[in-house]
Amino acid sequence: MINKLWIFFIVSGSLFLIINGKADILNNQIISSGKTTLDLILQIFPLLAIWLGIMNIAKKSGLLDKVSKAISPFLSKLFPEIPKGHESLGLISSNIIANLFGLGNAATPFGLKAMESLQTLNKDKKTASRSMITFLVINTCGVTLIPTTIISLRLMHDSTDPTSIVVPCMLVTFISLFIGLIIDRLFAKRYK
Amino acid sequence: MKLISNLFIPILVLIVILYAAKKKVNVYDSFVEGAKEGLPMALNMFPPLLAMIFGINIFTSSGLIDDVFGFLKPLFYMIHVPLEILPVAVMRPLSGSFGLALLNDMYELYGPDSFLSILSSVIQGSSDTTLYIITLYFGTIGIKKIKYALWAGLLADLATVILSIIIVPLFF
């Protein structure tokens, strides 16, 4: 899937640029994408390392287990494949909570750790497990209470009411999460 | 809300450290050990992310989408949905920075409180960069077959767009 999409992006984009005589832009994009990626990773990496450190403390002290036990009744409904009290439940909940508070940067390390933890439960290491996909759907739905980036952009443009989008956003994001989870369930049944 | 958001991380850090201290865990060593995992993780992250950014940048800079949208215009007038939101809806799952740039353009063009801007903001604010998340998360742990993950994610994004078109007029 990703493979085909990738070919489509590059071939259609390149041909379109060449036909329109914008080969210089194409050149530029090909050369600069490495630097763009490196910049992005350099942006993620420092915080990633800090959170991995903090999380390891939480893991060693048993706090992560405790959190995961407290919320596992809810999550085990969504992730029936994960055994009760498994480490990944705590990481998934931390990721969701951080996302809820609009802390995308803090949420990513939890999410990556959760995926690693889900991978230990996965029988076929090359193929996505059902739990992984459910977890990703929750993430791609962008569940958040306060879309901070957009509010600050609105503020920058002198909006009369920058936070007016908060309530509609909340409604849309939670209903779409609900729909996303239903879609995920339907797919999971079909793929069995 | 901003205060809660600002206090969230510091309080979380304090709770983790105090709890561990109470349990007599070597907090310092645990931190160093955990932080060490960051390097291999960042290294694993690089190749899939590079591939995705390489492809997406060529595609988004080509202007292909704008031309295709011009084509679809009459159809959109028929169902009473402003065509202008389509780029936002399509680009949102592909690229976070591109989506934000589009939103910025729209604020400048129509004002941040216009219906179009609000609709685009809500679409953007209630979804995430699906393709980036899938690439990053699956790529980092080495998953090759993603099964229906992309479809599920994109269908949920479509639901977000449709819901926004229904819900936003109720508020504004």
CSV table of N, CA and C in Angstrom, one decimal, chain B residues 43-144:
chain,number,residue,atom,x,y,z
B,43,LEU,N,17.7,6.5,15.1
B,43,LEU,CA,18.3,5.9,13.9
B,43,LEU,C,17.3,5.1,13.1
B,44,ASN,N,16.5,4.3,13.8
B,44,ASN,CA,15.5,3.5,13.1
B,44,ASN,C,14.4,4.4,12.4
B,45,MET,N,14.2,5.6,13.0
B,45,MET,CA,13.2,6.5,12.5
B,45,MET,C,13.6,7.1,11.2
B,46,PHE,N,14.9,7.3,11.0
B,46,PHE,CA,15.4,8.1,9.9
B,46,PHE,C,15.0,7.6,8.5
B,47,PRO,N,15.3,6.3,8.2
B,47,PRO,CA,15.1,5.9,6.8
B,47,PRO,C,13.6,5.9,6.4
B,48,PRO,N,12.6,5.4,7.1
B,48,PRO,CA,11.3,5.5,6.6
B,48,PRO,C,10.7,6.9,6.5
B,49,LEU,N,11.2,7.7,7.5
B,49,LEU,CA,10.7,9.1,7.5
B,49,LEU,C,11.3,9.9,6.2
B,50,LEU,N,12.6,9.6,6.0
B,50,LEU,CA,13.2,10.2,4.8
B,50,LEU,C,12.5,9.8,3.5
B,51,ALA,N,12.1,8.5,3.4
B,51,ALA,CA,11.4,8.0,2.2
B,51,ALA,C,10.1,8.8,2.1
B,52,MET,N,9.4,8.9,3.2
B,52,MET,CA,8.1,9.5,3.1
B,52,MET,C,8.2,11.0,2.8
B,53,ILE,N,9.1,11.7,3.4
B,53,ILE,CA,9.3,13.1,3.1
B,53,ILE,C,9.7,13.4,1.7
B,54,PHE,N,10.6,12.5,1.2
B,54,PHE,CA,11.1,12.6,-0.1
B,54,PHE,C,9.9,12.5,-1.1
B,55,GLY,N,9.0,11.5,-0.9
B,55,GLY,CA,7.9,11.4,-1.8
B,55,GLY,C,6.9,12.5,-1.7
B,56,ILE,N,6.5,12.8,-0.4
B,56,ILE,CA,5.5,13.8,-0.2
B,56,ILE,C,5.9,15.2,-0.7
B,57,ASN,N,7.2,15.6,-0.5
B,57,ASN,CA,7.7,16.9,-0.9
B,57,ASN,C,7.6,17.1,-2.4
B,58,ILE,N,8.0,16.1,-3.1
B,58,ILE,CA,7.9,16.2,-4.6
B,58,ILE,C,6.4,16.3,-5.0
B,59,PHE,N,5.5,15.5,-4.4
B,59,PHE,CA,4.1,15.6,-4.7
B,59,PHE,C,3.5,16.9,-4.4
B,60,THR,N,3.7,17.4,-3.2
B,60,THR,CA,3.1,18.7,-2.7
B,60,THR,C,3.6,19.9,-3.5
B,61,SER,N,4.9,19.9,-3.8
B,61,SER,CA,5.4,21.0,-4.5
B,61,SER,C,5.1,21.1,-6.0
B,62,SER,N,4.5,20.0,-6.5
B,62,SER,CA,4.3,19.9,-7.9
B,62,SER,C,3.1,20.8,-8.4
B,63,GLY,N,2.2,21.1,-7.4
B,63,GLY,CA,1.0,21.9,-7.8
B,63,GLY,C,-0.1,21.1,-8.5
B,64,LEU,N,0.2,19.8,-8.6
B,64,LEU,CA,-0.8,18.9,-9.2
B,64,LEU,C,-2.2,19.0,-8.6
B,65,ILE,N,-2.2,19.1,-7.3
B,65,ILE,CA,-3.5,19.1,-6.6
B,65,ILE,C,-4.3,20.3,-7.0
B,66,ASP,N,-3.7,21.4,-7.0
B,66,ASP,CA,-4.4,22.6,-7.4
B,66,ASP,C,-5.1,22.5,-8.7
B,67,ASP,N,-4.4,21.9,-9.7
B,67,ASP,CA,-5.0,21.7,-11.0
B,67,ASP,C,-6.1,20.7,-11.0
B,68,VAL,N,-5.9,19.6,-10.3
B,68,VAL,CA,-7.0,18.6,-10.2
B,68,VAL,C,-8.3,19.2,-9.5
B,69,PHE,N,-8.0,20.1,-8.6
B,69,PHE,CA,-9.2,20.7,-7.9
B,69,PHE,C,-10.0,21.6,-8.7
B,70,GLY,N,-9.3,22.3,-9.6
B,70,GLY,CA,-10.0,23.2,-10.6
B,70,GLY,C,-11.0,22.4,-11.4
B,71,PHE,N,-10.6,21.2,-11.7
B,71,PHE,CA,-11.4,20.3,-12.4
B,71,PHE,C,-12.7,19.9,-11.7
B,72,LEU,N,-12.6,19.8,-10.3
B,72,LEU,CA,-13.7,19.3,-9.5
B,72,LEU,C,-14.7,20.4,-9.1
B,73,LYS,N,-14.3,21.6,-9.5
B,73,LYS,CA,-15.1,22.7,-8.9
B,73,LYS,C,-16.6,22.6,-9.1
B,74,PRO,N,-17.1,22.4,-10.4
B,74,PRO,CA,-18.5,22.3,-10.6
B,74,PRO,C,-19.2,21.3,-9.7
B,75,LEU,N,-18.6,20.2,-9.5
B,75,LEU,CA,-19.2,19.1,-8.7
B,75,LEU,C,-19.4,19.7,-7.2
B,76,PHE,N,-18.4,20.4,-6.8
B,76,PHE,CA,-18.5,20.9,-5.4
B,76,PHE,C,-19.6,22.0,-5.3
B,77,TYR,N,-19.8,22.8,-6.3
B,77,TYR,CA,-20.9,23.8,-6.2
B,77,TYR,C,-22.2,23.1,-6.1
B,78,MET,N,-22.3,21.9,-6.8
B,78,MET,CA,-23.5,21.2,-6.8
B,78,MET,C,-23.9,20.7,-5.4
B,79,ILE,N,-23.0,20.3,-4.6
B,79,ILE,CA,-23.3,19.8,-3.3
B,79,ILE,C,-23.1,20.8,-2.2
B,80,HIS,N,-22.9,22.1,-2.6
B,80,HIS,CA,-22.9,23.2,-1.7
B,80,HIS,C,-21.7,23.1,-0.7
B,81,VAL,N,-20.6,22.6,-1.1
B,81,VAL,CA,-19.4,22.6,-0.2
B,81,VAL,C,-18.4,23.5,-0.9
B,82,PRO,N,-17.8,24.5,-0.2
B,82,PRO,CA,-16.8,25.3,-0.8
B,82,PRO,C,-15.6,24.5,-1.2
B,83,LEU,N,-15.2,24.7,-2.4
B,83,LEU,CA,-14.0,24.0,-3.0
B,83,LEU,C,-12.8,24.3,-2.2
B,84,GLU,N,-12.7,25.5,-1.7
B,84,GLU,CA,-11.5,25.9,-1.0
B,84,GLU,C,-11.0,25.0,0.1
B,85,ILE,N,-11.9,24.3,0.7
B,85,ILE,CA,-11.5,23.4,1.8
B,85,ILE,C,-10.9,22.1,1.4
B,86,LEU,N,-11.0,21.8,0.1
B,86,LEU,CA,-10.5,20.5,-0.4
B,86,LEU,C,-9.0,20.3,-0.2
B,87,PRO,N,-8.2,21.3,-0.6
B,87,PRO,CA,-6.8,21.1,-0.3
B,87,PRO,C,-6.4,20.8,1.1
B,88,VAL,N,-7.1,21.6,2.0
B,88,VAL,CA,-6.9,21.3,3.5
B,88,VAL,C,-7.2,19.9,3.8
B,89,ALA,N,-8.4,19.4,3.3
B,89,ALA,CA,-8.9,18.1,3.7
B,89,ALA,C,-8.0,17.0,3.1
B,90,VAL,N,-7.5,17.3,1.9
B,90,VAL,CA,-6.6,16.2,1.3
B,90,VAL,C,-5.2,16.3,1.8
B,91,MET,N,-4.7,17.4,2.1
B,91,MET,CA,-3.3,17.5,2.6
B,91,MET,C,-3.1,17.2,4.0
B,92,ARG,N,-4.1,17.4,4.8
B,92,ARG,CA,-4.0,17.2,6.2
B,92,ARG,C,-3.4,15.8,6.6
B,93,PRO,N,-3.9,14.7,6.0
B,93,PRO,CA,-3.3,13.4,6.4
B,93,PRO,C,-1.9,13.3,5.9
B,94,LEU,N,-1.5,14.0,4.9
B,94,LEU,CA,-0.2,13.8,4.3
B,94,LEU,C,0.9,14.6,5.0
B,95,SER,N,0.7,15.8,5.4
B,95,SER,CA,1.8,16.6,5.9
B,95,SER,C,1.3,17.7,6.8
B,96,GLY,N,1.9,17.7,8.0
B,96,GLY,CA,1.5,18.6,9.1
B,96,GLY,C,1.9,20.1,8.7
B,97,SER,N,3.1,20.2,8.2
B,97,SER,CA,3.6,21.6,8.0
B,97,SER,C,2.9,22.2,6.8
B,98,PHE,N,2.6,21.3,5.8
B,98,PHE,CA,1.9,21.8,4.6
B,98,PHE,C,0.5,22.2,4.9
B,99,GLY,N,-0.2,21.4,5.8
B,99,GLY,CA,-1.5,21.7,6.2
B,99,GLY,C,-1.6,23.1,6.9
B,100,LEU,N,-0.6,23.3,7.8
B,100,LEU,CA,-0.6,24.5,8.5
B,100,LEU,C,-0.3,25.7,7.6
B,101,ALA,N,0.5,25.5,6.6
B,101,ALA,CA,0.8,26.6,5.6
B,101,ALA,C,-0.4,27.0,4.9
B,102,LEU,N,-1.2,26.0,4.5
B,102,LEU,CA,-2.5,26.2,3.8
B,102,LEU,C,-3.4,27.0,4.7
B,103,LEU,N,-3.5,26.7,6.0
B,103,LEU,CA,-4.4,27.3,6.9
B,103,LEU,C,-3.9,28.8,7.0
B,104,ASN,N,-2.6,29.0,7.1
B,104,ASN,CA,-2.1,30.3,7.2
B,104,ASN,C,-2.5,31.2,6.0
B,105,ASP,N,-2.4,30.6,4.8
B,105,ASP,CA,-2.8,31.3,3.6
B,105,ASP,C,-4.3,31.7,3.7
B,106,MET,N,-5.1,30.8,4.1
B,106,MET,CA,-6.5,31.0,4.2
B,106,MET,C,-6.9,32.1,5.1
B,107,TYR,N,-6.2,32.2,6.3
B,107,TYR,CA,-6.4,33.2,7.3
B,107,TYR,C,-6.1,34.6,6.6
B,108,GLU,N,-5.0,34.6,5.9
B,108,GLU,CA,-4.6,35.9,5.3
B,108,GLU,C,-5.6,36.3,4.2
B,109,LEU,N,-6.1,35.3,3.5
B,109,LEU,CA,-7.0,35.6,2.3
B,109,LEU,C,-8.4,36.0,2.8
B,110,TYR,N,-8.9,35.2,3.7
B,110,TYR,CA,-10.3,35.4,4.1
B,110,TYR,C,-10.5,35.9,5.5
B,111,GLY,N,-9.4,36.0,6.3
B,111,GLY,CA,-9.6,36.4,7.7
B,111,GLY,C,-9.8,35.2,8.6
B,112,PRO,N,-9.2,35.2,9.8
B,112,PRO,CA,-9.3,34.0,10.6
B,112,PRO,C,-10.7,33.7,11.1
B,113,ASP,N,-11.6,34.6,11.0
B,113,ASP,CA,-13.0,34.3,11.6
B,113,ASP,C,-14.0,34.1,10.5
B,114,SER,N,-13.6,34.0,9.2
B,114,SER,CA,-14.5,33.7,8.2
B,114,SER,C,-15.0,32.2,8.3
B,115,PHE,N,-16.1,31.9,7.7
B,115,PHE,CA,-16.6,30.6,7.7
B,115,PHE,C,-15.6,29.6,7.2
B,116,LEU,N,-15.0,29.9,6.0
B,116,LEU,CA,-14.1,29.0,5.4
B,116,LEU,C,-12.9,28.7,6.3
B,117,SER,N,-12.4,29.8,6.9
B,117,SER,CA,-11.2,29.6,7.8
B,117,SER,C,-11.6,28.7,9.0
B,118,ILE,N,-12.7,29.0,9.6
B,118,ILE,CA,-13.2,28.2,10.7
B,118,ILE,C,-13.3,26.7,10.4
B,119,LEU,N,-14.0,26.5,9.2
B,119,LEU,CA,-14.2,25.1,8.8
B,119,LEU,C,-12.9,24.4,8.6
B,120,SER,N,-11.9,25.1,7.9
B,120,SER,CA,-10.6,24.5,7.7
B,120,SER,C,-9.9,24.3,9.0
B,121,SER,N,-10.0,25.2,10.0
B,121,SER,CA,-9.4,25.1,11.3
B,121,SER,C,-9.9,23.8,12.0
B,122,VAL,N,-11.2,23.7,11.9
B,122,VAL,CA,-11.8,22.5,12.7
B,122,VAL,C,-11.4,21.2,12.0
B,123,ILE,N,-11.3,21.2,10.7
B,123,ILE,CA,-10.9,19.9,10.0
B,123,ILE,C,-9.4,19.7,10.5
B,124,GLN,N,-8.6,20.7,10.5
B,124,GLN,CA,-7.2,20.5,10.8
B,124,GLN,C,-7.1,20.2,12.3
B,125,GLY,N,-7.9,20.9,13.2
B,125,GLY,CA,-7.7,20.7,14.6
B,125,GLY,C,-8.3,19.4,15.1
B,126,SER,N,-9.1,18.7,14.3
B,126,SER,CA,-9.7,17.5,14.9
B,126,SER,C,-9.1,16.2,14.1
B,127,SER,N,-8.0,16.4,13.4
B,127,SER,CA,-7.4,15.2,12.8
B,127,SER,C,-5.9,15.3,13.0
B,128,ASP,N,-5.2,14.3,12.4
B,128,ASP,CA,-3.8,14.4,12.6
B,128,ASP,C,-3.1,13.9,11.2
B,129,THR,N,-1.8,14.0,11.2
B,129,THR,CA,-1.1,13.6,9.9
B,129,THR,C,-1.0,12.1,9.8
B,130,THR,N,-2.1,11.5,9.3
B,130,THR,CA,-2.2,10.0,9.3
B,130,THR,C,-1.0,9.3,8.7
B,131,LEU,N,-0.6,9.8,7.5
B,131,LEU,CA,0.5,9.1,6.8
B,131,LEU,C,1.8,9.2,7.6
B,132,TYR,N,2.1,10.3,8.2
B,132,TYR,CA,3.3,10.5,8.9
B,132,TYR,C,3.3,9.6,10.2
B,133,ILE,N,2.2,9.5,10.9
B,133,ILE,CA,2.1,8.7,12.0
B,133,ILE,C,2.3,7.2,11.7
B,134,ILE,N,1.6,6.8,10.6
B,134,ILE,CA,1.8,5.4,10.2
B,134,ILE,C,3.2,5.1,9.8
B,135,THR,N,3.8,6.0,9.0
B,135,THR,CA,5.2,5.8,8.6
B,135,THR,C,6.1,5.7,9.8
B,136,LEU,N,6.0,6.7,10.7
B,136,LEU,CA,6.9,6.8,11.8
B,136,LEU,C,6.8,5.6,12.7
B,137,TYR,N,5.5,5.3,13.1
B,137,TYR,CA,5.3,4.2,14.1
B,137,TYR,C,5.6,2.8,13.6
B,138,PHE,N,5.2,2.5,12.4
B,138,PHE,CA,5.4,1.2,11.8
B,138,PHE,C,6.9,1.1,11.4
B,139,GLY,N,7.4,2.2,10.8
B,139,GLY,CA,8.8,2.2,10.3
B,139,GLY,C,9.8,2.0,11.4
B,140,THR,N,9.6,2.6,12.6
B,140,THR,CA,10.5,2.5,13.7
B,140,THR,C,10.6,1.1,14.2
B,141,ILE,N,9.5,0.4,14.2
B,141,ILE,CA,9.6,-1.0,14.8
B,141,ILE,C,9.8,-2.0,13.6
B,142,GLY,N,9.9,-1.6,12.4
B,142,GLY,CA,10.2,-2.5,11.3
B,142,GLY,C,9.0,-3.3,10.7
B,143,ILE,N,7.8,-2.8,10.9
B,143,ILE,CA,6.7,-3.4,10.3
B,143,ILE,C,6.6,-3.1,8.8
B,144,LYS,N,6.5,-4.2,8.0
B,144,LYS,CA,6.4,-4.0,6.5
B,144,LYS,C,5.0,-4.1,6.0
